[in-house]
Short mmCIF file of C-alpha atoms and ligand atoms in Angstrom, two decimals:
data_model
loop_
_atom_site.label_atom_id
_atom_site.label_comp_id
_atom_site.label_asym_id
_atom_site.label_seq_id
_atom_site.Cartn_x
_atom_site.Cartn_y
_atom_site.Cartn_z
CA UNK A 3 154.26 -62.10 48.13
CA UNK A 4 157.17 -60.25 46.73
CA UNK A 5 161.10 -60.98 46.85
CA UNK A 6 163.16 -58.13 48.49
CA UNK A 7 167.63 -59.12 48.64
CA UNK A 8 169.22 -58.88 51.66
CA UNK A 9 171.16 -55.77 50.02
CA UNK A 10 167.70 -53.59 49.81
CA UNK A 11 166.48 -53.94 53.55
CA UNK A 12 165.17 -52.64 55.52
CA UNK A 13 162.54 -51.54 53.35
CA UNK A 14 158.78 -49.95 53.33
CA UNK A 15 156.78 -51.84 50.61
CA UNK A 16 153.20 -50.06 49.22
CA UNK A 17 150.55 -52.06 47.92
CA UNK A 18 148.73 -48.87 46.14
CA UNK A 19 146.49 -51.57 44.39
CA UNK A 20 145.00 -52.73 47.72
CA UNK A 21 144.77 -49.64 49.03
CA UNK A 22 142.41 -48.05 45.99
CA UNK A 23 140.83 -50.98 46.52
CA UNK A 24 139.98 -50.23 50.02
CA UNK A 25 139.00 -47.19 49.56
CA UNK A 26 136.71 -47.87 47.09
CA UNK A 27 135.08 -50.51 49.43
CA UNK A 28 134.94 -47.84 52.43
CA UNK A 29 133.00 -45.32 50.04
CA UNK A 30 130.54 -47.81 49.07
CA UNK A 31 129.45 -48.45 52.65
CA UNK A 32 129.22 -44.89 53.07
CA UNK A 33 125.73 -42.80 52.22
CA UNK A 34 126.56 -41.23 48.87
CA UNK A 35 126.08 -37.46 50.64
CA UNK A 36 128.54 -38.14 53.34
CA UNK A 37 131.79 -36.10 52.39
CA UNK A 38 134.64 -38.72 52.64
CA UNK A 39 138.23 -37.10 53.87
CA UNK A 40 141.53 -38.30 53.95
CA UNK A 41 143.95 -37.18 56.88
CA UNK A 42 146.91 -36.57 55.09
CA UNK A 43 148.94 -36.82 58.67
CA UNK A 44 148.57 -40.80 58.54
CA UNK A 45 150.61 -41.07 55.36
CA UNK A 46 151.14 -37.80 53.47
CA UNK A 47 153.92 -39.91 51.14
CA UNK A 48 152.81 -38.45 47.07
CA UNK A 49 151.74 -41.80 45.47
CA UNK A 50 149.46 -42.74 48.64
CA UNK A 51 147.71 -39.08 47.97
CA UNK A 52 147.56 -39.92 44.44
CA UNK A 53 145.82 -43.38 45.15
CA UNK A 54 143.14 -41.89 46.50
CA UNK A 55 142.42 -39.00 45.03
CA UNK A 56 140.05 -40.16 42.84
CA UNK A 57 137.96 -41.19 45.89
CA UNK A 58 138.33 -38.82 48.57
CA UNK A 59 136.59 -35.97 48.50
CA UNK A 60 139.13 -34.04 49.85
CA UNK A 61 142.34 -33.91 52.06
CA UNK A 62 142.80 -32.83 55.49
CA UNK A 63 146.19 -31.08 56.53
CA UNK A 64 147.27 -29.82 59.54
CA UNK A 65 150.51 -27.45 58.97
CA UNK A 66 151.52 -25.43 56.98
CA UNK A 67 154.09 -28.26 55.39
CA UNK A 68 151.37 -30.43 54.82
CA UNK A 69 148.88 -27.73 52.81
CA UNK A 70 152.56 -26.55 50.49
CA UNK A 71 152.70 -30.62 50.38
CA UNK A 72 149.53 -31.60 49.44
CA UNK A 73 148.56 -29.00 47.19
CA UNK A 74 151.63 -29.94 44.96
CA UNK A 75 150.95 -33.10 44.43
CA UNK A 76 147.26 -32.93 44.03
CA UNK A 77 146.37 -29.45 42.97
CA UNK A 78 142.75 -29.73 41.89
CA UNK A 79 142.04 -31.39 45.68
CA UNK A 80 140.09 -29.70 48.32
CA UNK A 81 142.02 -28.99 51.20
CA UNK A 82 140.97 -28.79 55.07
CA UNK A 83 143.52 -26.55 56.98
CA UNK A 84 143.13 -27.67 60.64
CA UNK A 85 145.82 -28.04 63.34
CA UNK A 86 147.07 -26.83 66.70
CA UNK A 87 148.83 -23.81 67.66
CA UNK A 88 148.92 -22.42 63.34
CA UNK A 89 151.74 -19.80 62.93
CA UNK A 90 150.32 -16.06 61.23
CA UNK A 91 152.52 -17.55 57.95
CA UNK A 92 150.24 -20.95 58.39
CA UNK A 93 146.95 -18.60 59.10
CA UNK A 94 148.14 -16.92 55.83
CA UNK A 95 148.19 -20.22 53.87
CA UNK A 96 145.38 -21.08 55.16
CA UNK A 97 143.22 -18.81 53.90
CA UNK A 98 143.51 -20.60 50.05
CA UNK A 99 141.89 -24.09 52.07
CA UNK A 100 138.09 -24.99 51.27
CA UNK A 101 137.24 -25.14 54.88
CA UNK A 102 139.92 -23.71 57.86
CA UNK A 103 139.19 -25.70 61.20
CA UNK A 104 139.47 -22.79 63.73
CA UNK A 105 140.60 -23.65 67.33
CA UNK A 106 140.53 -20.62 69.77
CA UNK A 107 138.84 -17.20 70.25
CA UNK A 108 142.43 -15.81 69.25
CA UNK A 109 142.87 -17.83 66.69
CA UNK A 110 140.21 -16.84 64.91
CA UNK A 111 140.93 -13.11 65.24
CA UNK A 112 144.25 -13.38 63.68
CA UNK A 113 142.11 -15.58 60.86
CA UNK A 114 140.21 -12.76 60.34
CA UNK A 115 143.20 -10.60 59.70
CA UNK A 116 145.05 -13.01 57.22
CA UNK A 117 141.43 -13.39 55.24
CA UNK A 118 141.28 -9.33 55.15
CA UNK A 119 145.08 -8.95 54.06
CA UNK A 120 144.26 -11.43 51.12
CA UNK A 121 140.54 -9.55 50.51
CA UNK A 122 139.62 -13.37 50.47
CA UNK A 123 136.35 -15.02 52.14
CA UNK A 124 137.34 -17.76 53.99
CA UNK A 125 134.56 -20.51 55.12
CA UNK A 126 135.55 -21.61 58.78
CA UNK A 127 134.73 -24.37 61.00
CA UNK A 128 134.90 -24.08 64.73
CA UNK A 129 136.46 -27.42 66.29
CA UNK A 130 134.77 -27.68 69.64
CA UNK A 131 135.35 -29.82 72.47
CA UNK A 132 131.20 -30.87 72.93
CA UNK A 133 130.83 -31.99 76.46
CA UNK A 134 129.72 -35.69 74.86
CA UNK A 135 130.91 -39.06 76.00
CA UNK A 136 133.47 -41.06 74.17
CA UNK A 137 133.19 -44.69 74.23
CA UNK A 138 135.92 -46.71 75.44
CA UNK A 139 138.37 -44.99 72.87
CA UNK A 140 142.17 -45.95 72.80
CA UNK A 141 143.12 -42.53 72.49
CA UNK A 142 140.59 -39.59 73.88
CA UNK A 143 141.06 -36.09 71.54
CA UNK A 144 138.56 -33.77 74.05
CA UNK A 145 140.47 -33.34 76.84
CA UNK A 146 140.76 -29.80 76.65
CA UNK A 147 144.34 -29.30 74.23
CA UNK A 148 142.39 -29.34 71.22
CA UNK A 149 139.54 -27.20 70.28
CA UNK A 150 136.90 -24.51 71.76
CA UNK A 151 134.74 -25.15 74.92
CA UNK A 152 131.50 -24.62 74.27
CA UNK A 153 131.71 -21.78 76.73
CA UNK A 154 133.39 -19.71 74.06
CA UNK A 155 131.67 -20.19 71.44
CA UNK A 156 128.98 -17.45 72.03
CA UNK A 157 132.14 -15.26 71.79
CA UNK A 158 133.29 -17.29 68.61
CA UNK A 159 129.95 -15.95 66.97
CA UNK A 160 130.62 -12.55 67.69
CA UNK A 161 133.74 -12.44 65.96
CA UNK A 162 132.56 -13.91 62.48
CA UNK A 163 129.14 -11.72 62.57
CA UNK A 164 131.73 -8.90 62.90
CA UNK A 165 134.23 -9.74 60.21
CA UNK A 166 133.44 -9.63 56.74
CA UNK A 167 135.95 -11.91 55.97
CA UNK A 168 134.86 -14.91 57.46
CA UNK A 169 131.78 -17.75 56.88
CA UNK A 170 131.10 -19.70 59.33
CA UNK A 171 130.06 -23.33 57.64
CA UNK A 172 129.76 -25.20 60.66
CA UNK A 173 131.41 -26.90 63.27
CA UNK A 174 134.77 -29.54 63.77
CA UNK A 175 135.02 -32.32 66.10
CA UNK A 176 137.38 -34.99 66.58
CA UNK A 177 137.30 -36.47 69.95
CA UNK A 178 138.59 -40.08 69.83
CA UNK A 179 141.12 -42.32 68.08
CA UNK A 180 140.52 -45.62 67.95
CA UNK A 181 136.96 -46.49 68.04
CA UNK A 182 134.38 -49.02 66.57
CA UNK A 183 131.65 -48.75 64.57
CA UNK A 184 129.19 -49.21 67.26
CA UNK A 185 130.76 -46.36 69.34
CA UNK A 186 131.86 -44.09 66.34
CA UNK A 187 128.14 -44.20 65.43
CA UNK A 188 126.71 -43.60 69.11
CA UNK A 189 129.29 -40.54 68.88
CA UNK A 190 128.30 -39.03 65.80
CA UNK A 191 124.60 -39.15 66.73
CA UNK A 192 125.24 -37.03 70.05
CA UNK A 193 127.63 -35.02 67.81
CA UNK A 194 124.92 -34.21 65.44
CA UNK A 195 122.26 -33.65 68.30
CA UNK A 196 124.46 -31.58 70.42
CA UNK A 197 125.82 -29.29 66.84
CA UNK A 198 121.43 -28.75 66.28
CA UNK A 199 120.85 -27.20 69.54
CA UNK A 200 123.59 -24.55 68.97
CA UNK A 201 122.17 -21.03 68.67
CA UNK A 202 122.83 -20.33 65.01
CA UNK A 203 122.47 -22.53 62.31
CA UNK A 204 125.22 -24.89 61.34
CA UNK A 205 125.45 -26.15 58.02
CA UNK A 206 128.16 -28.60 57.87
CA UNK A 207 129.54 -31.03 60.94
CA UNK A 208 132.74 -32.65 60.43
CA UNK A 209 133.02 -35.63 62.64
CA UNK A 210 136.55 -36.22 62.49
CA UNK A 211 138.15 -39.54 62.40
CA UNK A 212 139.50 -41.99 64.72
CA UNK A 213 137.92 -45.23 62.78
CA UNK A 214 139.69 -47.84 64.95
CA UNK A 215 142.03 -50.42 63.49
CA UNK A 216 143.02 -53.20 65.44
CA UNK A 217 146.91 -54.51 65.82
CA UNK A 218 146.09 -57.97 67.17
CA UNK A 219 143.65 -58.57 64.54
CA UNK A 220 145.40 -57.66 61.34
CA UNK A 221 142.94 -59.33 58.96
CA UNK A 222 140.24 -57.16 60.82
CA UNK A 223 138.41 -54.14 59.18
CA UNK A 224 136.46 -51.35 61.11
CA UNK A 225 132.87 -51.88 60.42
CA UNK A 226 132.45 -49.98 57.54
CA UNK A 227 129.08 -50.90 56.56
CA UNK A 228 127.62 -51.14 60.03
CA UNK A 229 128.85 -47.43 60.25
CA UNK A 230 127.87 -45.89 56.65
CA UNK A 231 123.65 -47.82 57.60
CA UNK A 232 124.25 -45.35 61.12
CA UNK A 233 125.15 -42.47 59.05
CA UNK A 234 122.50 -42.94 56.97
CA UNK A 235 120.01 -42.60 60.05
CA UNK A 236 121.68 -40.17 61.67
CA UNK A 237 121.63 -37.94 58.22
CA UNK A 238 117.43 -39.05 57.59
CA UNK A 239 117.16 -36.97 60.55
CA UNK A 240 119.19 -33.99 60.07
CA UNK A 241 118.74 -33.81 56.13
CA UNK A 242 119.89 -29.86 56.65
CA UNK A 243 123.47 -31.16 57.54
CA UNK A 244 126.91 -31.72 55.32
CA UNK A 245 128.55 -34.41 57.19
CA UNK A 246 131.98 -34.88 56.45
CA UNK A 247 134.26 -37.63 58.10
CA UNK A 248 138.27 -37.26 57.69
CA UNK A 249 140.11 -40.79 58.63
CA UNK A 250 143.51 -41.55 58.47
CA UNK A 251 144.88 -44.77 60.20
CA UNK A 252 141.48 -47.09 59.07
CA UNK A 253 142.32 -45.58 55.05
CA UNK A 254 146.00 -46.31 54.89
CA UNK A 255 147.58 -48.40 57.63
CA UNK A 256 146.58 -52.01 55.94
CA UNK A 257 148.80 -51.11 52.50
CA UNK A 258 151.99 -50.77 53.93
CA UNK A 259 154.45 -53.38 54.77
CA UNK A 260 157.98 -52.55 56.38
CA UNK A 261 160.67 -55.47 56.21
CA UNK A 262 163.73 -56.22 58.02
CA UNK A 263 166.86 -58.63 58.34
CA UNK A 264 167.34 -60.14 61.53
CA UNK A 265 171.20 -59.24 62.10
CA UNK A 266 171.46 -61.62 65.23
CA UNK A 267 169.53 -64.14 67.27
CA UNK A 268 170.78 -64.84 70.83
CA UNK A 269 169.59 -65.96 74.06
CA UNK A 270 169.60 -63.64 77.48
CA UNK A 271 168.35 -64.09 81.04
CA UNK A 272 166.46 -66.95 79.81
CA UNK A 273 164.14 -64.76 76.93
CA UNK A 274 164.69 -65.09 73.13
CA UNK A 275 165.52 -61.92 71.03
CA UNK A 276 165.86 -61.33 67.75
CA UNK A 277 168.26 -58.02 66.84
CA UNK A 278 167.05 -56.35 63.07
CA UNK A 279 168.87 -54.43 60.96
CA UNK A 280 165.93 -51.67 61.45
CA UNK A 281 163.75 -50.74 64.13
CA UNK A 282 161.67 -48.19 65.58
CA UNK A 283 163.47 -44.78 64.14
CA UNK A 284 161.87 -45.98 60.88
CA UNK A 285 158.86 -48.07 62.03
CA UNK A 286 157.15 -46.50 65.48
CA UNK A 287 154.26 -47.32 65.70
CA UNK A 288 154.91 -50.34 68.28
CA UNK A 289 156.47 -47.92 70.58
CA UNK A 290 154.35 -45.09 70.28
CA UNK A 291 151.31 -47.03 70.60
CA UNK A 292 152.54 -49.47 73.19
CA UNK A 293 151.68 -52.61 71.02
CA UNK A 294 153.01 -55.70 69.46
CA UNK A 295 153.44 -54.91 65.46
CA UNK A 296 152.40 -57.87 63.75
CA UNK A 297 154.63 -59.93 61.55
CA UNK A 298 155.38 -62.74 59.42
CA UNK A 299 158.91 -64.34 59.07
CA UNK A 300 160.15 -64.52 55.10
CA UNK A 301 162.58 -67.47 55.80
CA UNK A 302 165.55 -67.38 54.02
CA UNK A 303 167.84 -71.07 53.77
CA UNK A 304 171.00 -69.85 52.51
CA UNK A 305 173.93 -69.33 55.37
CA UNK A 306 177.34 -69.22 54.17
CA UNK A 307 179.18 -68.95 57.14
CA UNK A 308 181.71 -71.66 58.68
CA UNK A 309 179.77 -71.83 62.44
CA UNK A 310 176.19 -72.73 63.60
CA UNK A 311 173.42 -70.62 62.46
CA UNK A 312 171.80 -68.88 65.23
CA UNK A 313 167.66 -69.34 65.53
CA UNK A 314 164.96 -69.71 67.91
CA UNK A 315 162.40 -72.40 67.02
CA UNK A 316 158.98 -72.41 69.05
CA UNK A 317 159.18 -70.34 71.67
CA UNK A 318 158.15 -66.46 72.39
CA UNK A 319 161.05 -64.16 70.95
CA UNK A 320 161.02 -60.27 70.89
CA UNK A 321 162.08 -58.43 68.01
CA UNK A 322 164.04 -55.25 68.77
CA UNK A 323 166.19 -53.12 66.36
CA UNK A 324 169.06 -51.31 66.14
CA UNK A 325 169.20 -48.07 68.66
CA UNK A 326 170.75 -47.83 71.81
CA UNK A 327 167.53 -47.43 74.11
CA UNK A 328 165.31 -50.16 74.96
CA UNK A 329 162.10 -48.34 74.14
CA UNK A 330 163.34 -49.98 70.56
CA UNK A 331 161.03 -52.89 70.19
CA UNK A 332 158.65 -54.06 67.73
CA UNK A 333 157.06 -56.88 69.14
CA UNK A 334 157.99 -58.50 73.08
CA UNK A 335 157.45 -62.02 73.29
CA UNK A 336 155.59 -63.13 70.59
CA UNK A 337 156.24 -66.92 69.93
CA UNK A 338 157.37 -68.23 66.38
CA UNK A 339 157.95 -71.32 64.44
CA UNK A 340 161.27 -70.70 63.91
CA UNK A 341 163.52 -67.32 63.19
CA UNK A 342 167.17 -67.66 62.01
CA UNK A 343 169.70 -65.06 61.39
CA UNK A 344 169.45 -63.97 57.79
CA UNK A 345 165.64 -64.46 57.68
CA UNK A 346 163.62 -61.35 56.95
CA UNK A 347 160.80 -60.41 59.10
CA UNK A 348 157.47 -58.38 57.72
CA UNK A 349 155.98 -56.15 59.62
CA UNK A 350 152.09 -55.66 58.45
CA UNK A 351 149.58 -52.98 59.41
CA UNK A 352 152.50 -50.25 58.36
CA UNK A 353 150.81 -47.92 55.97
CA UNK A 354 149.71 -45.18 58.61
CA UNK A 355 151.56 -43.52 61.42
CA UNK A 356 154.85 -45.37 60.41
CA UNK A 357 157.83 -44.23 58.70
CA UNK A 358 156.90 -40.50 58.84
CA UNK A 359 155.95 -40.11 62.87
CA UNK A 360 159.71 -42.30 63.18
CA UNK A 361 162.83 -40.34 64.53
CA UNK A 362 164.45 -41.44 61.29
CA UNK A 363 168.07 -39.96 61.91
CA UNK A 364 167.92 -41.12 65.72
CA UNK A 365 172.17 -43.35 65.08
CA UNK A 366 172.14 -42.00 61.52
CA UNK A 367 171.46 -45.29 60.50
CA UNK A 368 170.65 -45.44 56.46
CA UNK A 369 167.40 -44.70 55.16
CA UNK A 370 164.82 -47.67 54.12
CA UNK A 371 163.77 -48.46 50.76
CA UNK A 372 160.53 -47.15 49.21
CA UNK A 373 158.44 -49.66 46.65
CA UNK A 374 154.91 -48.73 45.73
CA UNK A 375 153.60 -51.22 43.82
C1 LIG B 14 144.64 -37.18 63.35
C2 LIG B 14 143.36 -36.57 62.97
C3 LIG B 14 142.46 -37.24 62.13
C4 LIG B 14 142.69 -38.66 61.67
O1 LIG B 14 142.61 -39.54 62.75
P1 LIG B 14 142.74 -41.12 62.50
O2 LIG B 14 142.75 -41.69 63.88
O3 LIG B 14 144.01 -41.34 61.77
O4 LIG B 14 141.56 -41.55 61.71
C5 LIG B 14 141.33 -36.57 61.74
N1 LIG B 14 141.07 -35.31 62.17
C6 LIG B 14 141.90 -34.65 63.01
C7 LIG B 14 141.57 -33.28 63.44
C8 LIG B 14 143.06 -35.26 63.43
O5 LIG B 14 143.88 -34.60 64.28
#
């Protein structure tokens, strides 16, 4: 697909034309009145805002870094402030978002005060914790860390009927990462239910996002279309409500690629392994999820030294990297045609949660290359 030298790994490669591409397909399964968002935390990286831009309806950030980030580089964008535990400075900030995703009684006080200081009306949504079930989700958001109970939010009320300062639009949720369509439809429904029997009227729901993608199925999509035709029930019925969904993984983890050398090839306690000059403090994901990244080998023929190449050929080989720890793999076990020192290996399925949730300087090992093409 493209030629990287030996010289210029390891490397993250961007495929910005797929990934406007993508996007473009997601929106078209969507209902046209469903607000699309992008959570910058999956990729914030400038051109990867840029590509989408166009298509998102807006961008959801959630520090400080990220609003003084995204607001550079796309300054006409909307912006969603959300985010645990904000500093006053963040609160501050804050207050120039479209919509500020409130998470506590306190919180919202000290809101109240930053909106005042900047004589600024700022339109607030309270992320609750809705007592709903969550399908069989990879990673469950509403255990209690994030967002109000619904015990507070009479309290919640009080405060913005009291402050001047602050509109309340509606209500937040996020409450699962990693779902299908079937479940991420059940879930909004009972979202959407649950946000119309609250004692004041809400005007927008923002069903976070948590579209799942699936690392053993790399060709896979999230149903897109089966969930836009839910959406579009779901919004027949409740024709009052702005909904607004904010994915991150499902938008940008298909258009990036991250590529390695393998530095060694060698044989131990009877299991293959395959040693890369890269690993984990630039690509993560693998060990923060706890999964097999997937990969294809790039094979490479020249070898130009005087003894026998070392390779594996049919059998299961893991792929680890270059830190001292053995929480650096990227795939255990996973059985290849053949993999030679001096062949590259790609890593797909690398365009979200990658290269910027990595401890890059973990060794001080050189940075990767960048290529957006
Ligand atoms: C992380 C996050 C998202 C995006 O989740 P994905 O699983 O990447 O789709 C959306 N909203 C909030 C509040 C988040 O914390």
């Amino acid at each position: 697909m493209w030629t990287v030298c030996r010289a210029e790994l390891p490397a993250y490669v961007y495929d910005l034309t797929a990934l406007r591409a993508h996007v473009v397909g997601i929106r078209a399964a969507l209902p046209a009145e469903l607000e699309l968002w992008y959570a910058a935390k999956a990729n914030p990286a400038t051109p990867v805002l840029q590509a989408l831009a166009d298509t998102v309806d807006g961008v959801e950030v959630a520090s400080g870094g990220e609003l003084a980030h995204v607001s550079a580089a796309l300054p006409t964008t909307r912006i969603a402030f959300g985010g645990p535990a904000k500093t006053d400075a963040e609160l501050d900030a804050a207050t120039r978002a479209h919509r500020v995703h409130v998470e506590s009684t306190h919180e919202l006080r000290r809101l109240g005060l930053a909106a005042a200081g900047r004589r600024t009306l700022v339109h607030v949504l309270l992320r609750v914790n809705p007592p709903l079930r969550v399908g069989p989700a990879a990673l469950g958001m509403g255990g209690g860390q994030f967002g109000i109970d619904p015990a507070d939010l009479p309290a919640c009320l009080d405060i913005v009927h009291r402050d001047p300062w602050l509109v309340l639009s509606g209500v937040h949720t996020h409450l699962a990462s990693g779902l299908a369509a079937t479940e991420q439809v059940a879930l909004a429904r009972r979202t959407v239910d649950w946000a119309r029997t609250l004692p004041v009227p809400v005007a927008e729901v923002n069903l976070g996002g948590g579209m799942g993608v699936d690392y053993t199925a790399p060709t896979d999509r999230f149903g897109w279309t089966e969930f836009g035709a839910g959406l579009r029930d779901i919004l027949a019925a409740a024709p009052e409500l702005r909904l607004r969904i904010e994915p991150g993984r499902s938008v940008t983890a298909y258009c990036g690629w991250y590529a390695a050398a393998v530095a060694d090839v060698k044989r131990s306690r009877g299991k293959a392994f395959a040693l890369l000059y890269g690993g984990t403090h630039q690509l993560r994901t693998p060990a923060a999820k706890g999964h097999d990244q997937p990969f294809d080998v790039l094979p490479v023929d020249r070898w130009d030294r005087p003894w026998r190449r070392p390779e594996v050929a049919g059998e299961p080989v893991t792929l680890a990297g270059q830190l001292c720890t053995p929480k650096d793999v990227l795939a255990r076990d996973v059985p290849v045609a053949r993999l030679r020192v001096g062949d590259r290996v790609v890593f797909g399925l690398a365009g979200a949660y990658a290269w910027n949730i990595s401890h890059q300087d973990f060794l001080m090992h050189p940075r990767p290359a960048f290529h957006y093409l």
